[in-house]
XYZ file of C-alpha atoms in Angstrom:
531
model
C -22.184 48.158 -0.381
C -21.125 45.570 2.221
C -19.632 42.532 1.367
C -23.163 40.046 1.371
C -24.522 42.176 -1.123
C -21.581 42.019 -3.379
C -21.856 37.926 -3.239
C -25.706 37.745 -3.822
C -25.025 38.250 -7.347
C -22.589 36.411 -7.916
C -23.543 33.346 -6.913
C -27.679 33.902 -8.230
C -24.953 34.336 -11.848
C -23.471 31.508 -10.799
C -25.574 28.809 -9.328
C -29.064 30.445 -9.134
C -28.231 31.228 -6.069
C -29.657 28.647 -3.259
C -26.671 27.085 -2.224
C -23.560 29.190 -2.393
C -25.335 31.766 -0.714
C -26.875 29.712 2.145
C -23.277 28.555 2.900
C -21.781 32.833 3.058
C -24.820 33.877 5.693
C -24.309 30.554 7.607
C -20.209 31.121 7.849
C -20.804 35.115 8.082
C -23.451 34.171 10.807
C -20.694 31.864 12.880
C -17.927 34.335 12.080
C -20.216 36.738 13.748
C -20.906 34.825 16.869
C -16.873 33.665 16.593
C -16.739 37.780 17.764
C -18.003 37.034 20.937
C -16.676 33.706 21.897
C -14.328 33.623 24.920
C -10.865 32.820 25.311
C -12.148 29.699 27.310
C -14.555 28.470 25.017
C -14.099 25.455 22.195
C -12.013 26.443 19.111
C -14.218 27.642 16.336
C -12.603 24.995 13.712
C -12.701 22.005 15.392
C -9.776 19.177 14.000
C -9.892 15.531 13.542
C -8.146 14.052 16.583
C -6.938 10.359 16.675
C -4.492 9.188 19.611
C -1.271 8.138 18.423
C 0.264 4.863 17.582
C -3.985 4.068 17.512
C -4.693 1.585 15.395
C -5.828 2.921 11.839
C -6.540 1.554 8.304
C -4.369 0.201 5.562
C -5.686 0.655 2.551
C -3.737 -0.795 -0.269
C -1.802 -3.427 2.133
C -3.417 -6.810 2.104
C -4.913 -6.393 6.114
C -8.479 -5.725 5.635
C -9.139 -1.679 7.328
C -10.502 -2.107 11.046
C -14.002 -0.564 11.321
C -13.463 2.984 12.999
C -16.835 1.946 15.411
C -15.406 -0.962 16.814
C -12.636 1.115 18.579
C -14.486 4.897 18.783
C -15.233 4.358 22.521
C -12.215 2.944 23.415
C -10.630 6.156 21.536
C -12.962 8.532 23.374
C -11.967 7.248 26.452
C -8.697 6.980 26.356
C -8.997 10.367 25.223
C -10.962 12.177 27.951
C -8.597 10.414 30.033
C -5.347 11.397 28.933
C -5.524 14.564 26.912
C -2.916 15.385 24.434
C -0.729 18.121 24.734
C -1.085 19.790 21.269
C 1.468 22.232 19.621
C -0.507 25.578 18.381
C -1.158 26.316 15.319
C -2.394 29.492 14.925
C -3.591 31.507 12.046
C -3.874 35.405 11.712
C -6.575 35.136 9.501
C -9.151 32.778 7.838
C -7.592 33.806 4.324
C -3.987 31.494 5.819
C -6.652 28.433 6.521
C -8.135 28.512 3.365
C -4.384 28.229 1.720
C -3.905 25.051 3.478
C -6.329 23.117 2.647
C -8.662 23.181 -0.564
C -11.846 22.419 0.484
C -13.278 24.119 3.742
C -16.423 22.180 4.514
C -14.830 18.897 3.587
C -13.471 18.565 6.963
C -16.288 15.900 8.738
C -16.693 16.647 12.232
C -15.097 12.752 14.679
C -18.660 13.719 16.525
C -17.026 13.485 20.004
C -16.175 15.788 22.675
C -12.112 15.996 22.316
C -10.781 18.649 24.870
C -8.283 21.166 23.485
C -6.256 23.722 24.496
C -7.596 26.681 23.198
C -6.224 27.925 20.161
C -9.036 30.272 18.632
C -8.346 33.814 16.775
C -11.141 35.805 15.992
C -12.352 36.135 12.396
C -12.877 39.300 10.748
C -16.111 38.695 9.022
C -15.645 40.220 5.945
C -12.518 37.800 5.359
C -14.390 35.194 5.646
C -17.203 36.186 3.057
C -14.446 37.429 0.438
C -12.836 34.018 1.006
C -16.095 32.244 1.154
C -16.186 33.463 -2.101
C -13.120 32.361 -3.571
C -14.089 28.926 -2.642
C -16.974 29.000 -4.358
C -15.748 30.288 -7.278
C -13.394 27.681 -7.213
C -16.034 24.820 -7.288
C -18.141 25.963 -9.812
C -15.526 26.082 -12.024
C -14.186 22.804 -10.961
C -17.592 21.615 -11.792
C -17.818 23.323 -15.060
C -14.490 21.587 -16.557
C -15.457 18.178 -15.590
C -19.132 18.216 -15.201
C -19.069 14.122 -15.047
C -16.693 13.344 -13.215
C -17.703 11.668 -9.626
C -16.014 13.312 -6.642
C -13.142 10.942 -4.853
C -13.445 13.140 -1.141
C -17.724 14.385 -0.857
C -18.368 17.229 1.267
C -19.172 16.243 4.924
C -23.529 17.253 4.427
C -23.105 14.813 0.846
C -21.199 11.347 2.475
C -23.734 12.175 5.396
C -26.879 11.906 2.988
C -25.425 9.355 0.848
C -24.949 6.453 3.965
C -27.790 7.701 5.388
C -29.733 6.431 2.006
C -27.736 3.465 1.619
C -26.934 1.920 4.747
C -29.120 3.939 7.505
C -26.383 4.368 9.058
C -25.388 7.502 11.551
C -22.570 7.611 12.222
C -19.570 9.142 10.245
C -16.594 8.399 9.094
C -13.247 9.927 10.808
C -11.683 12.190 8.482
C -8.918 10.100 5.935
C -5.625 11.273 5.466
C -6.033 10.396 2.251
C -7.904 12.139 0.558
C -7.260 10.842 -2.966
C -8.806 7.213 -1.661
C -11.973 6.694 -2.377
C -14.675 4.838 -0.561
C -13.338 1.008 0.334
C -17.171 -0.120 -1.510
C -16.273 1.004 -4.871
C -13.087 -0.854 -5.312
C -13.830 -4.754 -6.568
C -11.514 -6.954 -4.816
C -11.203 -8.260 -8.329
C -8.507 -6.114 -9.119
C -6.204 -7.115 -6.359
C -4.920 -9.230 -8.526
C -6.073 -8.475 -12.167
C -3.646 -8.021 -15.142
C -4.825 -4.837 -16.021
C -4.070 -1.829 -15.142
C -6.462 0.402 -12.905
C -7.734 2.648 -15.886
C -8.489 -0.216 -17.909
C -6.327 -0.566 -20.711
C -7.281 -2.771 -22.814
C -5.953 -6.150 -21.938
C -3.183 -6.301 -25.320
C -2.300 -3.972 -27.749
C -0.505 -3.788 -30.808
C 3.259 -3.301 -29.289
C 2.421 -6.403 -26.107
C 1.484 -8.526 -28.322
C 4.886 -8.079 -30.838
C 6.551 -8.544 -27.742
C 4.083 -11.792 -26.254
C 6.249 -13.424 -30.044
C 9.312 -11.992 -29.082
C 8.929 -13.553 -25.164
C 7.814 -17.020 -27.021
C 11.143 -16.802 -29.767
C 13.159 -17.308 -26.554
C 11.672 -19.316 -24.508
C 11.236 -22.161 -27.772
C 14.439 -21.930 -28.169
C 16.735 -25.083 -27.506
C 18.664 -22.425 -25.036
C 17.073 -19.793 -24.017
C 19.233 -16.542 -23.762
C 19.038 -15.500 -20.235
C 20.751 -11.883 -20.658
C 17.939 -11.392 -23.732
C 15.038 -12.409 -22.162
C 16.286 -10.592 -18.960
C 15.610 -7.273 -20.762
C 12.330 -8.150 -22.397
C 10.931 -8.894 -18.897
C 11.999 -5.477 -16.558
C 9.126 -3.565 -18.219
C 6.457 -5.865 -17.397
C 5.881 -10.268 -18.534
C 3.082 -10.856 -20.292
C 0.244 -13.016 -18.128
C 0.542 -16.081 -20.518
C 4.327 -16.768 -20.315
C 4.980 -15.931 -16.631
C 5.018 -19.480 -14.841
C 7.848 -20.197 -17.349
C 9.791 -16.816 -17.664
C 9.310 -16.949 -13.527
C 11.081 -20.413 -13.060
C 13.638 -20.044 -15.458
C 14.381 -15.663 -14.026
C 14.796 -17.450 -11.001
C 17.223 -20.342 -11.414
C 14.912 -23.283 -10.575
C 14.655 -24.134 -14.685
C 18.112 -24.619 -16.600
C 17.676 -22.528 -19.883
C 18.095 -25.895 -22.162
C 14.878 -26.382 -23.431
C 15.620 -30.111 -23.596
C 16.296 -30.432 -19.798
C 12.973 -28.272 -18.073
C 10.902 -31.494 -17.815
C 12.598 -33.833 -16.090
C 14.006 -31.254 -14.060
C 10.643 -29.791 -13.080
C 9.735 -33.522 -12.175
C 12.665 -34.165 -9.860
C 12.589 -31.063 -7.940
C 8.290 -31.628 -7.372
C 9.238 -35.180 -5.980
C 12.451 -34.017 -4.417
C 9.933 -31.416 -2.061
C 6.930 -33.817 -1.430
C 9.834 -36.268 -0.033
C 10.201 -33.542 2.427
C 6.635 -34.028 3.122
C 6.421 -37.416 3.542
C 10.486 -36.923 5.447
C 9.625 -33.806 7.947
C 6.086 -32.325 8.073
C 4.729 -34.832 10.364
C 7.424 -33.188 12.771
C 5.455 -30.196 13.114
C 3.484 -31.938 15.415
C 7.023 -32.883 17.976
C 7.777 -30.307 20.855
C 10.994 -28.543 19.728
C 8.468 -27.301 16.209
C 5.851 -26.760 18.114
C 6.283 -23.227 17.858
C 7.217 -23.480 14.431
C 4.020 -24.992 12.896
C 2.283 -22.802 15.683
C 3.015 -19.272 14.084
C 2.517 -20.413 11.098
C -0.486 -21.704 11.744
C -1.549 -18.007 13.202
C -0.065 -16.122 9.752
C -1.862 -18.579 7.441
C -5.569 -17.213 7.489
C -4.291 -13.463 8.183
C -2.849 -13.215 4.734
C -4.603 -11.900 1.754
C -7.687 -11.811 4.275
C -9.991 -10.132 1.690
C -9.203 -12.503 -1.337
C -11.415 -15.852 -0.900
C -8.761 -17.720 -2.781
C -6.769 -17.302 -0.275
C -8.617 -18.531 2.426
C -9.884 -21.111 0.977
C -8.588 -24.605 3.604
C -6.728 -26.019 1.266
C -5.124 -23.161 -0.134
C -4.340 -22.491 3.275
C -3.024 -26.375 4.211
C -0.465 -25.915 0.852
C 0.519 -22.781 1.894
C 1.202 -24.107 5.983
C 3.191 -27.012 4.269
C 5.559 -24.993 2.365
C 6.577 -22.444 4.976
C 6.517 -25.435 7.362
C 8.863 -27.105 5.067
C 11.163 -24.107 4.492
C 11.528 -23.137 8.005
C 12.587 -26.867 9.789
C 15.690 -26.452 6.015
C 16.741 -23.356 6.793
C 17.520 -23.166 10.329
C 19.745 -20.236 10.880
C 16.423 -18.291 10.112
C 13.415 -20.245 10.795
C 10.197 -18.407 9.998
C 10.091 -15.923 10.703
C 6.671 -12.886 10.529
C 6.032 -11.611 6.798
C 8.025 -14.772 4.925
C 3.896 -15.799 4.269
C 3.510 -13.398 2.145
C 6.876 -14.019 0.128
C 4.606 -17.202 -1.081
C 1.242 -15.951 -2.208
C 2.525 -14.229 -5.776
C 4.292 -17.259 -6.518
C 1.021 -19.380 -6.169
C -0.820 -16.948 -8.217
C 1.090 -16.758 -10.708
C 1.094 -21.286 -11.353
C -2.226 -21.076 -10.237
C -2.678 -18.720 -13.215
C -1.210 -21.203 -15.903
C -4.323 -23.640 -15.254
C -7.096 -21.059 -15.348
C -8.166 -19.070 -17.637
C -10.720 -16.545 -15.486
C -9.650 -14.726 -12.169
C -7.904 -16.549 -9.839
C -9.495 -14.106 -6.851
C -12.986 -16.491 -6.385
C -11.691 -19.712 -8.184
C -12.195 -22.895 -6.318
C -8.933 -24.622 -6.368
C -10.392 -27.900 -5.729
C -12.045 -28.481 -9.444
C -8.606 -29.019 -10.351
C -6.424 -32.121 -10.437
C -4.740 -33.747 -7.126
C -1.249 -33.810 -9.094
C -1.891 -29.969 -11.003
C -2.348 -29.024 -7.054
C 0.744 -30.482 -6.108
C 2.861 -29.738 -8.696
C 1.398 -25.615 -7.792
C 2.614 -26.693 -4.518
C 6.327 -27.389 -5.907
C 6.715 -24.377 -8.080
C 5.699 -22.050 -5.526
C 8.306 -23.253 -2.535
C 11.147 -23.599 -5.388
C 10.593 -20.373 -6.175
C 9.962 -19.003 -2.684
C 13.187 -20.582 -1.175
C 15.136 -19.323 -4.464
C 14.351 -15.776 -3.886
C 14.992 -15.750 0.324
C 18.052 -17.394 -0.670
C 19.408 -13.357 -1.869
C 17.797 -12.431 1.398
C 18.168 -14.538 4.077
C 20.019 -12.126 6.216
C 16.368 -10.379 6.400
C 15.571 -13.241 8.451
C 18.376 -14.550 10.280
C 18.844 -13.371 14.332
C 17.716 -9.723 14.810
C 17.586 -9.293 11.091
C 20.609 -7.786 9.957
C 19.835 -7.438 6.473
C 16.560 -5.701 7.192
C 18.602 -3.024 10.040
C 21.083 -2.309 7.113
C 18.590 -2.149 4.355
C 16.928 0.730 6.365
C 19.848 2.835 7.281
C 20.283 2.692 3.292
C 17.263 3.674 2.546
C 18.056 6.652 5.735
C 21.730 7.857 3.919
C 19.830 7.405 0.172
C 17.135 9.865 0.769
C 19.157 12.065 2.618
C 21.208 12.753 -0.227
C 18.164 12.287 -3.001
C 16.402 14.919 -1.389
C 16.999 16.532 1.543
C 14.034 18.548 2.398
C 12.350 15.285 3.259
C 15.029 13.843 5.449
C 14.934 17.276 7.154
C 11.042 17.393 8.161
C 12.064 13.590 9.239
C 13.843 14.399 11.724
C 11.953 17.860 12.626
C 9.404 15.494 13.713
C 11.086 12.814 15.343
C 10.316 10.745 12.593
C 12.563 7.774 12.323
C 12.890 5.219 8.837
C 13.039 2.133 11.521
C 9.103 2.661 12.434
C 7.873 2.603 8.524
C 10.107 1.281 6.462
C 10.936 -1.645 8.445
C 7.897 -3.495 6.669
C 8.951 -2.006 3.756
C 11.965 -4.659 3.860
C 10.504 -7.323 5.831
C 7.444 -8.078 2.836
C 8.918 -5.912 0.050
C 6.245 -3.638 -0.186
C 3.530 -5.750 -0.298
C 1.466 -4.735 2.279
C 1.720 -0.973 0.499
C 0.528 -2.469 -2.613
C -2.273 -4.765 -4.638
C -1.348 -7.949 -5.402
C -1.722 -7.099 -9.006
C 1.243 -4.407 -8.402
C 3.376 -6.683 -6.710
C 3.524 -9.428 -9.546
C 3.837 -6.867 -11.493
C 6.892 -5.849 -9.586
C 8.607 -8.715 -9.721
C 9.022 -9.280 -13.076
C 11.206 -6.846 -12.634
C 12.961 -7.983 -9.507
C 13.876 -11.185 -10.948
C 14.903 -9.370 -14.564
C 17.276 -7.075 -12.619
C 20.751 -8.025 -11.333
C 19.900 -8.626 -7.501
C 16.907 -7.547 -7.878
C 15.121 -8.257 -4.525
C 18.499 -6.969 -2.512
C 19.656 -4.365 -3.752
C 17.069 -2.932 -6.801
C 14.577 -3.379 -3.898
C 16.481 0.124 -2.329
C 16.021 2.373 -5.014
C 12.209 1.042 -5.034
C 11.664 2.001 -1.693
C 13.721 5.815 -1.977
C 10.847 6.650 -5.156
C 8.364 5.485 -3.792
C 8.879 7.317 -0.450
C 9.717 10.841 -2.665
C 6.153 10.000 -5.192
C 4.448 10.962 -1.822
C 6.885 14.018 -1.090
C 4.285 16.841 -0.921
C 2.099 15.023 1.156
C 5.047 14.386 3.487
C 5.571 17.633 3.790
C 2.345 18.764 4.208
C 1.974 16.290 7.038
C 3.742 18.880 10.890
C 3.256 17.038 12.982
C 4.746 13.362 14.301
C 1.430 11.611 14.698
C 0.175 12.625 10.900
C 3.467 11.866 9.065
C 2.905 8.221 10.296
C -0.579 7.364 9.787
C 0.340 9.009 6.113
C 3.023 6.306 5.856
C 1.162 3.373 7.240
C -1.686 4.008 5.307
C -0.403 5.279 1.784
C -2.928 5.743 -0.992
C -1.418 2.581 -3.636
C -5.481 0.585 -4.240
C -6.162 2.360 -7.666
C -2.781 1.119 -8.525
C -1.730 -0.784 -11.855
C 0.637 -1.373 -14.648
C 1.578 2.548 -15.506
C 1.949 3.145 -11.654
C 4.704 0.478 -11.172
C 6.035 1.526 -14.179
C 6.865 4.795 -13.563
C 7.564 4.134 -10.266
C 10.360 1.355 -11.727
C 12.179 4.118 -13.779
C 12.839 6.729 -11.073
C 13.908 3.773 -9.047
C 16.276 2.810 -11.736
C 16.910 6.834 -13.126
C 17.970 7.078 -9.049
C 20.344 3.620 -8.932
C 22.481 5.554 -11.971
C 22.743 8.002 -10.228
C 24.063 6.738 -6.480
C 24.745 2.953 -6.994
C 28.164 3.847 -7.068
C 28.682 6.403 -4.376
C 29.790 4.356 -1.771
C 27.970 6.392 1.442
C 25.371 5.391 1.204
C 25.222 1.284 0.232
C 27.507 -0.397 1.906
C 27.298 -4.694 2.111
């Protein structure tokens, strides 16, 4: 009895023999054709090919993903005109190929005729059939274990059927590097700011209510114990009292309860004094470059969130950034600083809005309320930047030192990852510059950034020192995915498109715990961190 006869009872017993047997027969036909292919023929298994350095969607970032259909023809033309020299990866058997992929039929064809250096190796038809049976059996087991679980990445035929019935599109999306990434329309934008776990956990547990009461006691005391407030804030701050807590932890407000309102009033008046004194100078020639760059960057700030596309909000951001820039001539305005305003603006806006702020019309607030939010955002951002200003001075020496420190730290924490980067000539600066410049804001949803900053403000030198260990923990989090990539292009695509869109408080809590462990183990080691 041949291999096919062995498979027929198996497939009928499991699913009636209709779908699985069809795949086995199809694979047997393809394997037979493979035996007759010449060395100059197209490879049987075509891999999706993209140009190194080409623009790719960035998920988990604050910029919208680019539609691959807009640049497909451009990439195709460049690929035809400038063929790439890929390293040959020859599989000795179909078994080896199956070990390197979770599902041989999940690989989508990008629909482009791309010329490759022939890498074909003959496949034994019996081996192919046996391996196909193993893949089918593993899938059927998964369906029995989780019959109601929706697959994140669909097979090629199912995905094509879904798109045909929903949007009448015949275009196929190229294979995403992050196979855990869901189709984008599934994710509501409101989840970007919502202060809840992505897993849908209840908003307030008994333990959280107890923590909230402790916060309120600390904040209402005549003189708040800031050390105790930091300890309470490290694992996260309840949304209701986050605005006042952030003001205290940043040093914007004094610990003395009686002086707080007078301090707020004085600082807010001082900020708008700067507006009256300096803002008109944006039209002067020596400030034109600064204002022009701010004006360009503001619409790019969180473009997927309607709140930040409102003209009134963009005007507020322009004033904040321009005033900060001219008051700090050593650095001036640097791209990336615009992102640092958004967490403060959202937190202080939440003080006056009960609903989620993503689609909130700020024009419905009073003028005094908007002025207070703007001034508080300015001063809080200024306090943050005071501790990391060397990140933004000429040549950005602070970032260069931090990236070098990250490289040395990772080489000691996980030598295998470090050597993997060296093997494929990946420089830390190529991906970690943005991590330091934007404090991971481009890698995480905004809700995660807000939670992360709870701890940064509670941790001594959180933004300048502890952030290094968070970046190291963040890199090690993707260890398996990193080691699975075996070329320069694949590694950079992964590191610039990490799938964090589903992250919430739980994931950030685990990340921070690992960062704290690394700090405890390596903070006093002189070889990797030099101030």
